[in-house]
């Protein structure tokens, strides 16, 4: 999600270390200590403005959530939502999705979400897609054996590519939704993009895949 640069975004993040982990390398292997409990930890790679991660945290207070985004301004808006809702089970990181093993040890994360990732439609940009095999290898390292990845998108091309990528990597597709909002799936928390797309009547695709 690309947004206009927000004045004071960096200072905003720095002023709330209770929610924004500024040196996540130091937390590797001790995230339960950071949260102060032994609850499972779920992460969203590419958390955008935080609508999904805060919604999930409200819905599931016994799960810890970490929102990850590389864009400074975007993450500052996510922080606004966390502050407004006063969510003790959320932390935010400004890091790149390809470097997650620098911040999480093997099996430290229970579940991983990818929502409305950049489709990078040109073939020469395949390696930038968050469902490319190199990213999958990184996710597998920080998830437990048979850990799950939940993926949502409005982009049919990216969805088809991702299903193939998961299968070729050896993952199991537990459930696939070709029109999520027309299904009987319960408890769906929408991202900002998803809400906008839903208003336009666009189909939302979803898959739960397992390593």
CSV table of C-alpha atoms in Angstrom, one decimal:
chain,number,residue,atom,x,y,z
A,1,UNK,CA,0.0,0.0,0.0
A,2,UNK,CA,1.6,3.2,-1.2
A,3,UNK,CA,0.6,6.4,0.7
A,4,UNK,CA,1.8,10.0,0.7
A,5,UNK,CA,4.7,10.6,3.1
A,6,UNK,CA,3.4,11.6,6.5
A,7,UNK,CA,5.1,14.4,8.3
A,8,UNK,CA,6.4,13.3,11.7
A,9,UNK,CA,5.8,9.6,11.1
A,10,UNK,CA,9.2,8.5,12.3
A,11,UNK,CA,8.9,10.5,15.5
A,12,UNK,CA,5.4,9.1,16.1
A,13,UNK,CA,6.8,5.6,15.9
A,14,UNK,CA,9.7,6.3,18.1
A,15,UNK,CA,7.5,7.9,20.8
A,16,UNK,CA,5.6,4.6,21.4
A,17,UNK,CA,8.1,1.9,22.1
A,18,UNK,CA,5.4,0.0,24.0
A,19,UNK,CA,3.9,-0.9,20.6
A,20,UNK,CA,6.6,-0.3,18.1
A,21,UNK,CA,9.7,-2.5,18.4
A,22,UNK,CA,12.5,-0.3,17.1
A,23,UNK,CA,15.3,-2.9,17.5
A,24,UNK,CA,13.5,-6.2,16.7
A,25,UNK,CA,16.8,-8.1,16.3
A,26,UNK,CA,17.1,-7.9,20.1
A,27,UNK,CA,13.7,-9.6,20.5
A,28,UNK,CA,14.6,-12.7,18.4
A,29,UNK,CA,13.8,-15.8,20.5
A,30,UNK,CA,12.1,-13.8,23.3
A,31,UNK,CA,8.9,-12.5,21.8
A,32,UNK,CA,6.9,-14.1,24.6
A,33,UNK,CA,8.9,-12.1,27.0
A,34,UNK,CA,8.1,-8.9,24.9
A,35,UNK,CA,4.4,-9.6,25.2
A,36,UNK,CA,4.6,-10.8,28.8
A,37,UNK,CA,2.7,-14.1,28.2
A,38,UNK,CA,3.0,-17.4,26.4
A,39,UNK,CA,0.1,-16.9,24.0
A,40,UNK,CA,0.6,-17.9,20.3
A,41,UNK,CA,2.0,-15.2,18.0
A,42,UNK,CA,0.5,-14.4,14.6
A,43,UNK,CA,2.2,-12.0,12.2
A,44,UNK,CA,0.9,-10.1,9.1
A,45,UNK,CA,3.5,-9.4,6.5
A,46,UNK,CA,2.5,-6.2,4.8
A,47,UNK,CA,0.1,-4.9,7.4
A,48,UNK,CA,-0.7,-1.6,5.7
A,49,UNK,CA,-2.7,0.8,7.8
A,50,UNK,CA,-3.4,-1.8,10.4
A,51,UNK,CA,-7.1,-2.5,9.9
A,52,UNK,CA,-6.7,-6.2,9.8
A,53,UNK,CA,-4.2,-6.7,12.5
A,54,UNK,CA,-6.1,-4.5,15.0
A,55,UNK,CA,-9.4,-6.1,14.1
A,56,UNK,CA,-7.9,-9.5,14.7
A,57,UNK,CA,-6.4,-8.4,18.0
A,58,UNK,CA,-9.8,-7.2,19.2
A,59,UNK,CA,-11.5,-10.4,18.1
A,60,UNK,CA,-8.8,-12.6,19.7
A,61,UNK,CA,-7.4,-11.1,22.9
A,62,UNK,CA,-5.6,-14.4,23.7
A,63,UNK,CA,-3.5,-14.3,20.6
A,64,UNK,CA,-0.5,-11.9,20.1
A,65,UNK,CA,-0.2,-10.1,16.8
A,66,UNK,CA,2.7,-8.5,15.1
A,67,UNK,CA,2.1,-6.2,12.1
A,68,UNK,CA,5.0,-5.8,9.7
A,69,UNK,CA,5.5,-3.2,7.0
A,70,UNK,CA,8.5,-1.5,5.5
A,71,UNK,CA,6.8,1.8,4.8
A,72,UNK,CA,7.3,4.4,7.5
A,73,UNK,CA,4.1,6.4,6.9
A,74,UNK,CA,1.9,3.4,6.5
A,75,UNK,CA,3.1,1.9,9.8
A,76,UNK,CA,2.4,5.2,11.6
A,77,UNK,CA,-1.2,5.0,10.6
A,78,UNK,CA,-1.4,1.5,11.9
A,79,UNK,CA,0.0,2.8,15.2
A,80,UNK,CA,-2.9,5.3,15.3
A,81,UNK,CA,-5.3,2.4,15.2
A,82,UNK,CA,-3.5,0.4,17.9
A,83,UNK,CA,-3.3,3.5,20.2
A,84,UNK,CA,-7.0,4.3,19.7
A,85,UNK,CA,-8.0,0.7,20.5
A,86,UNK,CA,-5.4,0.3,23.3
A,87,UNK,CA,-4.4,-3.2,22.3
A,88,UNK,CA,-1.8,-4.8,24.6
A,89,UNK,CA,-1.6,-7.8,22.2
A,90,UNK,CA,-0.2,-5.9,19.2
A,91,UNK,CA,3.3,-4.9,18.3
A,92,UNK,CA,4.5,-3.2,15.1
A,93,UNK,CA,7.8,-3.7,13.2
A,94,UNK,CA,9.2,-1.7,10.3
A,95,UNK,CA,11.2,-4.4,8.6
A,96,UNK,CA,11.3,-6.2,5.2
A,97,UNK,CA,9.4,-9.5,4.7
A,98,UNK,CA,12.5,-11.1,3.2
A,99,UNK,CA,14.5,-10.7,6.4
A,100,UNK,CA,12.1,-12.3,9.0
A,101,UNK,CA,14.7,-14.8,10.2
A,102,UNK,CA,16.7,-11.9,11.6
A,103,UNK,CA,13.9,-11.2,14.0
A,104,UNK,CA,12.2,-14.5,14.7
A,105,UNK,CA,13.8,-17.9,15.6
A,106,UNK,CA,12.7,-21.3,14.3
A,107,UNK,CA,9.1,-22.0,15.0
A,108,UNK,CA,8.5,-18.8,17.1
A,109,UNK,CA,5.5,-17.7,15.0
A,110,UNK,CA,2.3,-19.8,15.1
A,111,UNK,CA,0.5,-18.4,12.0
A,112,UNK,CA,1.4,-16.0,9.1
A,113,UNK,CA,-1.0,-13.7,7.1
A,114,UNK,CA,-0.5,-12.2,3.7
A,115,UNK,CA,-3.2,-9.8,2.7
A,116,UNK,CA,-3.5,-8.0,-0.6
A,117,UNK,CA,0.2,-8.1,-1.4
A,118,UNK,CA,1.6,-6.2,-4.3
A,119,UNK,CA,1.0,-8.5,-7.3
A,120,UNK,CA,4.2,-7.5,-9.2
A,121,UNK,CA,2.5,-8.7,-12.4
A,122,UNK,CA,5.6,-8.5,-14.7
A,123,UNK,CA,7.5,-11.8,-15.0
A,124,UNK,CA,10.8,-10.2,-14.3
A,125,UNK,CA,9.5,-9.1,-10.9
A,126,UNK,CA,8.5,-12.6,-9.9
A,127,UNK,CA,11.1,-12.8,-7.1
A,128,UNK,CA,9.4,-9.8,-5.4
A,129,UNK,CA,6.1,-11.5,-4.9
A,130,UNK,CA,5.6,-12.4,-1.3
A,131,UNK,CA,4.5,-15.9,-2.3
A,132,UNK,CA,7.6,-16.6,-4.3
A,133,UNK,CA,9.6,-19.7,-3.2
A,134,UNK,CA,12.3,-17.7,-1.4
A,135,UNK,CA,9.8,-16.0,0.8
A,136,UNK,CA,8.1,-19.3,1.5
A,137,UNK,CA,11.4,-20.7,2.7
A,138,UNK,CA,11.7,-17.8,5.1
A,139,UNK,CA,8.1,-18.2,6.4
A,140,UNK,CA,8.6,-21.9,6.9
A,141,UNK,CA,11.7,-21.3,9.0
A,142,UNK,CA,9.9,-19.1,11.6
A,143,UNK,CA,6.7,-21.3,11.6
A,144,UNK,CA,6.3,-24.6,13.5
A,145,UNK,CA,6.2,-27.9,11.6
A,146,UNK,CA,3.1,-27.9,9.5
A,147,UNK,CA,2.6,-24.2,10.2
A,148,UNK,CA,0.0,-22.3,8.2
A,149,UNK,CA,-0.1,-19.3,5.9
A,150,UNK,CA,-3.4,-17.5,5.2
A,151,UNK,CA,-3.5,-15.5,2.0
A,152,UNK,CA,-6.1,-13.0,0.7
A,153,UNK,CA,-6.1,-11.0,-2.6
A,154,UNK,CA,-8.3,-9.5,-5.2
A,155,UNK,CA,-5.8,-10.2,-7.9
A,156,UNK,CA,-6.7,-13.4,-9.8
A,157,UNK,CA,-3.3,-13.6,-11.5
A,158,UNK,CA,-1.5,-13.4,-8.2
A,159,UNK,CA,-3.9,-15.9,-6.6
A,160,UNK,CA,-3.3,-18.4,-9.4
A,161,UNK,CA,0.4,-17.9,-9.2
A,162,UNK,CA,0.4,-18.3,-5.4
A,163,UNK,CA,-1.6,-21.6,-5.5
A,164,UNK,CA,0.9,-23.0,-7.9
A,165,UNK,CA,3.8,-21.6,-5.9
A,166,UNK,CA,2.5,-23.2,-2.7
A,167,UNK,CA,1.9,-26.6,-4.4
A,168,UNK,CA,5.3,-26.6,-6.1
A,169,UNK,CA,6.9,-25.9,-2.8
A,170,UNK,CA,5.2,-28.9,-1.3
A,171,UNK,CA,2.6,-27.1,0.7
A,172,UNK,CA,-0.9,-28.5,1.3
A,173,UNK,CA,-3.9,-26.3,0.3
A,174,UNK,CA,-6.3,-26.9,3.2
A,175,UNK,CA,-9.1,-24.6,2.0
A,176,UNK,CA,-9.6,-22.3,-1.0
A,177,UNK,CA,-12.2,-19.6,-1.5
A,178,UNK,CA,-12.8,-18.3,-5.0
A,179,UNK,CA,-15.3,-15.8,-3.7
A,180,UNK,CA,-14.8,-15.2,0.0
A,181,UNK,CA,-17.6,-12.7,0.5
A,182,UNK,CA,-20.1,-15.0,-1.1
A,183,UNK,CA,-19.1,-17.9,1.1
A,184,UNK,CA,-20.2,-19.0,4.5
A,185,UNK,CA,-16.8,-18.2,6.0
A,186,UNK,CA,-17.3,-16.6,9.5
A,187,UNK,CA,-15.1,-14.1,11.3
A,188,UNK,CA,-13.6,-12.5,8.3
A,189,UNK,CA,-11.7,-9.3,9.3
A,190,UNK,CA,-11.3,-7.0,6.3
A,191,UNK,CA,-8.3,-4.9,5.4
A,192,UNK,CA,-8.7,-1.3,4.2
A,193,UNK,CA,-8.1,-2.5,0.6
A,194,UNK,CA,-10.6,-5.3,1.1
A,195,UNK,CA,-13.4,-3.0,2.3
A,196,UNK,CA,-12.8,-0.7,-0.7
A,197,UNK,CA,-12.8,-3.6,-3.2
A,198,UNK,CA,-15.9,-5.2,-1.6
A,199,UNK,CA,-17.8,-1.9,-2.1
A,200,UNK,CA,-17.0,-2.2,-5.8
A,201,UNK,CA,-18.2,-5.8,-6.0
A,202,UNK,CA,-14.8,-7.2,-6.7
A,203,UNK,CA,-14.2,-10.9,-5.9
A,204,UNK,CA,-11.9,-11.7,-3.0
A,205,UNK,CA,-9.8,-14.8,-3.1
A,206,UNK,CA,-8.5,-16.6,0.0
A,207,UNK,CA,-6.5,-19.7,0.7
A,208,UNK,CA,-5.2,-21.5,3.9
A,209,UNK,CA,-2.0,-23.3,3.0
A,210,UNK,CA,0.1,-25.5,5.3
A,211,UNK,CA,3.8,-26.4,5.1
